XYZ file of C-alpha atoms in Angstrom:
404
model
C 28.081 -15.969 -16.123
C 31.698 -15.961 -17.522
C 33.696 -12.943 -15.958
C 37.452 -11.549 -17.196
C 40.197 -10.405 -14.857
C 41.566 -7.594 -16.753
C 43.935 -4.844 -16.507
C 44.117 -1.463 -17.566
C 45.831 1.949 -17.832
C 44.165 4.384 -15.460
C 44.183 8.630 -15.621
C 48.199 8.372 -15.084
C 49.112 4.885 -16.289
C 48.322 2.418 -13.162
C 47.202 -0.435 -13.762
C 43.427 -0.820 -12.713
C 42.035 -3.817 -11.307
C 38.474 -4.837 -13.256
C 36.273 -7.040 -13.870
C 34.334 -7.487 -17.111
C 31.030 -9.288 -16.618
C 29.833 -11.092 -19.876
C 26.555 -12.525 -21.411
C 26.812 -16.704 -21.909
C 25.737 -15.376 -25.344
C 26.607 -12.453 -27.737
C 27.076 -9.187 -25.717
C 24.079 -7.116 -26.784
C 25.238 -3.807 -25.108
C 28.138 -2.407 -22.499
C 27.954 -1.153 -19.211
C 30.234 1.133 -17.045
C 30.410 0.462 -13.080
C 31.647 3.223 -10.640
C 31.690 2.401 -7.199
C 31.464 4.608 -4.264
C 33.957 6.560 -2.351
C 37.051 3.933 -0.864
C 34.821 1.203 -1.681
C 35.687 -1.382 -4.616
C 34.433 -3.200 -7.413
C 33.109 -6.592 -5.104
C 30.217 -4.342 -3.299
C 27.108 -6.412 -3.165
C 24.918 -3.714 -5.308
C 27.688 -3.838 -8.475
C 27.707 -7.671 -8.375
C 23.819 -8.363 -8.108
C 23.593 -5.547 -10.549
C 26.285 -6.860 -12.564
C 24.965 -10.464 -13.039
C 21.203 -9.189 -13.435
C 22.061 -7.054 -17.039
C 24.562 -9.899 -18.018
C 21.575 -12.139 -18.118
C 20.391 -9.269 -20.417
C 22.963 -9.705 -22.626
C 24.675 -6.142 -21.310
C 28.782 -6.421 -20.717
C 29.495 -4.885 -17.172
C 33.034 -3.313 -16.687
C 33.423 -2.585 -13.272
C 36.502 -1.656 -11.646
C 39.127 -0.322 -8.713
C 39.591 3.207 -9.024
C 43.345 4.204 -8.413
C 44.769 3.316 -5.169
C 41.648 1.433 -4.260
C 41.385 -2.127 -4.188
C 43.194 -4.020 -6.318
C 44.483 -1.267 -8.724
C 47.900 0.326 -8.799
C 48.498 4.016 -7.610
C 48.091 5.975 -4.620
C 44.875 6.718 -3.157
C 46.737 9.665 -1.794
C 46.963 11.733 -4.974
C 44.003 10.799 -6.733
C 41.361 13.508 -6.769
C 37.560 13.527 -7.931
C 38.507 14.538 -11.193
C 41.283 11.745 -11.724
C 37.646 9.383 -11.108
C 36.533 11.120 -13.627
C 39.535 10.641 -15.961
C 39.399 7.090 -14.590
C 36.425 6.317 -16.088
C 36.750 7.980 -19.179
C 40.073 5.334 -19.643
C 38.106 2.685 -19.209
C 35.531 3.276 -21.907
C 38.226 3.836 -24.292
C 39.768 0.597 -23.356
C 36.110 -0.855 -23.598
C 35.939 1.476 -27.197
C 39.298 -0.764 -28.400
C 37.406 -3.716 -27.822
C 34.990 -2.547 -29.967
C 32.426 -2.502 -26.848
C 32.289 1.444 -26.219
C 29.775 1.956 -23.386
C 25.809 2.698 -23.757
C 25.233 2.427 -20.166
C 27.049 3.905 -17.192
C 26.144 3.255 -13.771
C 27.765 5.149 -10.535
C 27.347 4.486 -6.746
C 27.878 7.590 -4.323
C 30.907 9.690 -5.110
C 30.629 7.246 -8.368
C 27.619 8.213 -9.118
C 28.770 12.243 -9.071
C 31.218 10.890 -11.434
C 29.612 8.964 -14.267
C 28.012 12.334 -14.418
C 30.375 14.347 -15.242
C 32.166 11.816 -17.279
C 29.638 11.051 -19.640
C 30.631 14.401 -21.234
C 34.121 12.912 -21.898
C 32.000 9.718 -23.366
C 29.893 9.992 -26.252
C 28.940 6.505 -27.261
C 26.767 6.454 -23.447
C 23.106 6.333 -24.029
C 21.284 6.507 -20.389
C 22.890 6.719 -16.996
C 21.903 5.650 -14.067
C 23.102 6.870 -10.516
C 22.281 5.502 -6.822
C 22.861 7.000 -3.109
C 24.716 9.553 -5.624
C 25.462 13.280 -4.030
C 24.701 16.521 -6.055
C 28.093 18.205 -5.026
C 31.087 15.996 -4.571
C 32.246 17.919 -1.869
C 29.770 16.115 -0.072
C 31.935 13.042 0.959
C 34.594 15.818 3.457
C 31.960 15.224 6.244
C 33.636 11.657 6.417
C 36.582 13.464 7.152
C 36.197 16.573 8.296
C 38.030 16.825 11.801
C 41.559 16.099 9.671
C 40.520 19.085 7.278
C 42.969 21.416 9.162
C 45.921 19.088 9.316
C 44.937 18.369 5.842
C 45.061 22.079 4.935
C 48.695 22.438 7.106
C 50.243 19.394 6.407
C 49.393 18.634 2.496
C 47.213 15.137 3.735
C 45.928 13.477 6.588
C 45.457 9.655 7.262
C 42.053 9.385 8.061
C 39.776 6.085 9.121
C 36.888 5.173 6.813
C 34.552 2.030 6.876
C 36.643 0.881 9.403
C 40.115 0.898 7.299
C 42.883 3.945 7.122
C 43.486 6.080 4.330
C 45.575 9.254 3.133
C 43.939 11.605 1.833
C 45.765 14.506 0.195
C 44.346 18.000 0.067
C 44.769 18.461 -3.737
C 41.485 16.234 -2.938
C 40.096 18.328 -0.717
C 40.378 21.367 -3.050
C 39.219 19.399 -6.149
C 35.820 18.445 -4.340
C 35.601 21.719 -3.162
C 35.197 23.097 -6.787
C 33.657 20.281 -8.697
C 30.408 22.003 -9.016
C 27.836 19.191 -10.928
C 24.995 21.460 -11.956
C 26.153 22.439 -15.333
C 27.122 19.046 -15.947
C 23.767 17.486 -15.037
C 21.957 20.337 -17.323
C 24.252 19.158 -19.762
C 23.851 15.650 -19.856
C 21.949 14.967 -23.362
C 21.341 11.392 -21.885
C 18.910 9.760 -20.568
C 19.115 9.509 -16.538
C 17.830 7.915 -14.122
C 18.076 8.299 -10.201
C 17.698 5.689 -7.503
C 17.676 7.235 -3.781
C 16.706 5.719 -0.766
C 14.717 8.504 1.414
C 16.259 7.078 4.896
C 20.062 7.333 3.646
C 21.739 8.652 6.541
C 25.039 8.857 4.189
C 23.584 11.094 1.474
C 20.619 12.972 2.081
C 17.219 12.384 -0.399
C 17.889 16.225 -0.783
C 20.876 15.509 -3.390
C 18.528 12.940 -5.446
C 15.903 16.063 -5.711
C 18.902 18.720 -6.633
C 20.213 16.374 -9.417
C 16.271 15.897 -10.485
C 15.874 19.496 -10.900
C 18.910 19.567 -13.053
C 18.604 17.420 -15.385
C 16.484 17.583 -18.510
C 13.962 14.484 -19.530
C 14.201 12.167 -20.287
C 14.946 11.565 -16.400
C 13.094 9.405 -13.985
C 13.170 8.999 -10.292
C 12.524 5.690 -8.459
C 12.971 5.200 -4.282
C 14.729 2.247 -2.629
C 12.396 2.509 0.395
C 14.670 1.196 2.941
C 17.555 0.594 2.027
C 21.114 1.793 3.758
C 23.623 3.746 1.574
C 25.906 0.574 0.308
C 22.557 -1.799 -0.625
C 23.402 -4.295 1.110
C 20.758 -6.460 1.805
C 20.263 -8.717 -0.655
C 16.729 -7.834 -1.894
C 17.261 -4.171 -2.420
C 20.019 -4.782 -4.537
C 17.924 -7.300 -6.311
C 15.345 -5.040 -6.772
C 17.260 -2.050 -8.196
C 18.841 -4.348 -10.508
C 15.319 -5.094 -11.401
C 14.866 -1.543 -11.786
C 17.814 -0.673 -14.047
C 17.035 -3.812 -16.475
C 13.566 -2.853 -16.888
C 14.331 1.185 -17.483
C 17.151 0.648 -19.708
C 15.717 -1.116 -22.361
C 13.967 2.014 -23.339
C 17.233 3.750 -23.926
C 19.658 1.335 -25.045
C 18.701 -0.729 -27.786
C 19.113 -4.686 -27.523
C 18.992 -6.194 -30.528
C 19.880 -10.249 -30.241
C 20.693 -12.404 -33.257
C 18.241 -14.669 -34.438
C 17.415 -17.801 -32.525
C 19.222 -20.891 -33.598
C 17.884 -23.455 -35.744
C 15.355 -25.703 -34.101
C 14.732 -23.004 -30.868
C 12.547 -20.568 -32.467
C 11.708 -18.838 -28.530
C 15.985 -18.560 -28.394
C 17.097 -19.877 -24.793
C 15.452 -19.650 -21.534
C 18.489 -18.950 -18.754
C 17.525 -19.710 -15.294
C 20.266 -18.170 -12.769
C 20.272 -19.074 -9.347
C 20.299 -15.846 -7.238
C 19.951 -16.922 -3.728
C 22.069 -20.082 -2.656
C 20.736 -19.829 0.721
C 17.022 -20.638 -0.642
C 15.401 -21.108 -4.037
C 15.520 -18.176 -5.489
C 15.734 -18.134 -9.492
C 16.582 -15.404 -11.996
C 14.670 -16.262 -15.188
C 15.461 -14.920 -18.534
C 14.262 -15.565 -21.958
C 15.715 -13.213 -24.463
C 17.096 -9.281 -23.520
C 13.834 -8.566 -22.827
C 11.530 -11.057 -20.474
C 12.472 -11.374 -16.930
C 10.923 -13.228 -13.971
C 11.713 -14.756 -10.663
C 10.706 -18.468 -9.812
C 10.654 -19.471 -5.873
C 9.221 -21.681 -3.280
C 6.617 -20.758 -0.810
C 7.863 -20.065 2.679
C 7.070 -23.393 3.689
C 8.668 -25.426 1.527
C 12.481 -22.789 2.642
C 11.736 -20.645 0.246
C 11.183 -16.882 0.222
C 7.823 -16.916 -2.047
C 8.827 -14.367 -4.226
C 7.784 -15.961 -7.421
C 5.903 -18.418 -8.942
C 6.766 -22.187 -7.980
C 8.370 -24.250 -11.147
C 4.873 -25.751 -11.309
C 3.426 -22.893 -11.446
C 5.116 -21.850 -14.749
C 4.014 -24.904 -16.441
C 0.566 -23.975 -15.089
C 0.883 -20.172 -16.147
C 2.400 -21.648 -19.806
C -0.668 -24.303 -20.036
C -3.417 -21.689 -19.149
C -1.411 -19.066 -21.578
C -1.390 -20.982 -24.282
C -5.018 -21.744 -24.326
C -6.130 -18.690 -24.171
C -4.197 -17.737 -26.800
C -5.267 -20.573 -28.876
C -8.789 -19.949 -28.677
C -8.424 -15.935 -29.211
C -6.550 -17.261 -32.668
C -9.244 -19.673 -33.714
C -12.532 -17.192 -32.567
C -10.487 -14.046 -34.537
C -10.247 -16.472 -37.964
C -13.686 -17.078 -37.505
C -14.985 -13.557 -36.532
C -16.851 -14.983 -33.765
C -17.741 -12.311 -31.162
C -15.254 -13.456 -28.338
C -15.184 -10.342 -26.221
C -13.001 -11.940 -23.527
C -11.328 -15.444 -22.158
C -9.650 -16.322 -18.560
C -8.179 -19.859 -17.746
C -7.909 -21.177 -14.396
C -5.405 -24.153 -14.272
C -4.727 -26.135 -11.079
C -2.543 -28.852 -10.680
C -2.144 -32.009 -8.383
C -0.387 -35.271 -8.219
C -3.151 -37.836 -8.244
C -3.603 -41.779 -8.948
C -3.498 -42.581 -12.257
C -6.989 -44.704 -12.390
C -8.641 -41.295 -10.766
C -7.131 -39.456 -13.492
C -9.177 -41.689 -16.052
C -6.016 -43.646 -17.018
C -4.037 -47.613 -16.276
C -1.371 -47.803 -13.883
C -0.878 -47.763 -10.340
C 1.008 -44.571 -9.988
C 0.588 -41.275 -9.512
C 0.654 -38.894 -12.607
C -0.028 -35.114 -12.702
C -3.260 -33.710 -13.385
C -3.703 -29.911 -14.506
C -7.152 -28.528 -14.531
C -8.412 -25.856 -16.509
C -11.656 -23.681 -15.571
C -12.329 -21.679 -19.121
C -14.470 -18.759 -19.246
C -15.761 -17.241 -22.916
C -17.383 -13.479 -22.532
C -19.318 -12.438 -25.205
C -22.923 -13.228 -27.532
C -21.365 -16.470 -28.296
C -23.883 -19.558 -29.237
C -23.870 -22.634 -27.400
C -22.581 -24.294 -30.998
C -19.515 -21.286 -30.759
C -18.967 -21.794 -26.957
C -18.543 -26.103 -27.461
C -15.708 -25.818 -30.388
C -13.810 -23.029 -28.645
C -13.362 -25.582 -25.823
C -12.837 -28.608 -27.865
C -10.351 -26.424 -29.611
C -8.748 -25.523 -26.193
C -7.503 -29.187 -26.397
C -5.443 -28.270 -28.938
C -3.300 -25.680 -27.669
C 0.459 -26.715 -27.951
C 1.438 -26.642 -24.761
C -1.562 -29.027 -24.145
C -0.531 -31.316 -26.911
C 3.014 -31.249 -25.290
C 2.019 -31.641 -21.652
C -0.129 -34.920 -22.918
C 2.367 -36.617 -24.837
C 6.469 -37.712 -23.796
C 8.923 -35.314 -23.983
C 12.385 -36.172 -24.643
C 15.027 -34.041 -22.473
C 19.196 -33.910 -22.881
C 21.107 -32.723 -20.327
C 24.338 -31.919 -20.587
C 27.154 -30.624 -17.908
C 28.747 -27.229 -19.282
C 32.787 -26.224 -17.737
């Protein structure tokens, strides 16, 4: 997945650190990352998320807010609503690039900002927020025994995740009156909310207040488990999974037409665990699955083995074969499972010369329905002619090439 390093002008002209996330192919959509409160654009959840809608053919911009990260400016005297205004600059730089943003996504405090941004946005189509707080003033308890000398003194370096930062009371007051409710009610968009019920950083409570607000289309889906920041790897997989598969009702994904010769387009498989076998598959904006290896072989058997998808294509194809031929015919067909194993096995067991071993699929075929005996024998003889049969029974040529 090709990424850009790219600046641009935030609320008061910093210069703010992103990263913009692209398709191998033509960008179908554009997406808008906010992350949470002093955190920055690398968290686990934005990059898993990131590289999961990419392989959808969605653009993710996702970037350091001012003062954090890599971005110019001073956390100091940035405020809630400068987030907001942060945002809103980067969809218009997106907008210049002719890739204004259908999608925005915020984490936390990010989250309570995509939502009120989205006013200031109008090209967005669906938002989506996670571990996000109904009122923004929310995030003080991470701070609130420097309130007072924040009050007195005009800011306060205070100690969060384990790093300092100054925090300036215009901060304090702007969270203190950023009330999200009308904004919510307001949305026009289509939202949805991902909350884990156990997040000890931002109560379930906030995920059921933003809920109430917000009229349908809306939709609510729990991350079970996980901690406020996502970071274990599966949960952020599967909220990425999430997202992908909710957004496609919202934001249309239109690809070009296939090139000439690959009338399916391209099939992308993504590695997304280096530390096992773990494989995003993609085929088109649309299809989506996971390929693995059982536990026993080091994998984490959360998908099909790659034999298993020539299996699953073989018995597929059959049945779709024989539904095409008993529909011409009008036969009545009423129903049709395949059962395809598959084995390495000697070549003269397998009916064939040699001494080697060659791979043997077997398929189980059932027809339902009043079919004859005459009906039931050409269905299966035309089972052997199913293309992915045909394919699987003659030589296939493959060209591999390496790709910079």
């Amino acid at each position: 997945m090709p990424t850009e390093r790219i600046t641009f002008a935030g609320h008061d002209g910093s210069q703010l650190a992103a990263r913009l996330d692209l398709p191998d192919g033509p960008v179908l959509a554009t997406a808008l990352f906010a992350h949470c409160f002093t955190c920055s654009k690398d968290i686990p959840a934005a990059r898993r998320i990131s590289a999961r809608l990419a392989a959808m053919g969605i653009a993710v911009l996702r970037f350091d807010f001012t003062g954090l990260g890599h971005s110019d400016g001073e956390f100091a005297n940035t405020t809630f609503t400068s987030n907001v205004e942060d945002l809103i600059a980067a969809a218009q730089y997106l907008a210049q690039r002719n890739m204004a943003p259908a999608l925005l996504i915020g984490h936390s405090l990010g989250g309570a900002a995509v939502l009120r941004a989205r006013a200031g946005i109008p090209s967005v189509k669906a938002v989506v927020t996670f571990g996000a707080p109904a009122d923004p003033g929310h995030v003080a308890h991470h701070f609130e025994t420097a309130l007072p000398e924040i009050q007195q003194q005009g800011s306060a370096e205070v100690t969060l995740g384990g790093r300092p930062f100054r925090v300036g009371k215009a901060f304090v007051d702007d969270i203190s009156e950023a009330a999200l409710t009308p904004a919510i009610a307001e949305l026009r968009t289509a939202l949805l909310i991902l909350h884990a019920p156990r997040d000890e950083t931002v109560s379930i409570d906030n995920a059921s207040t933003i809920f109430l607000a917000a009229k349908h289309p809306k939709s609510f889906v729990t991350l079970d488990n996980a901690d406020h920041l996502i970071t274990r790897a599966e949960d952020a997989e599967y909220a990425a999974d999430v997202i992908a598969a909710w957004v496609s009702r919202y934001v249309k994904l239109n690809p070009p037409a296939p090139p000439p010769g690959a009338p399916e387009g391209v099939v992308r498989v993504t590695e997304a665990d280096p530390a096992g076998f773990l494989q995003d598959i993609q085929a088109g904006p649309k299809h989506h699955a996971v390929a693995d290896e059982p536990a026993s072989y080091g994998g984490t058997d959360k998908g099909m083995s790659p034999y298993g998808f020539v299996s699953s294509g073989l018995g597929a194809c059959t049945s779709m074969t024989v539904r095409m031929y008993a529909r011409r015919k009008q036969w009545p067909l009423a129903g049709i499972s395949v059962d395809v194993c598959h084995d390495k096995v000697h070549a003269q067991d397998a009916g064939l010369a040699g001494e080697g071993k060659v791979d043997q699929f077997r398929r189980k075929i059932r027809l339902e329905g009043p079919l004859t005996p005459e009906q039931k024998a050409k269905l299966l003889e035309i089972a052997d002619k199913c293309p992915v049969h045909r394919t699987l029974e003659a030589s296939a040529h493959i060209t591999t090439e390496l790709i910079e």
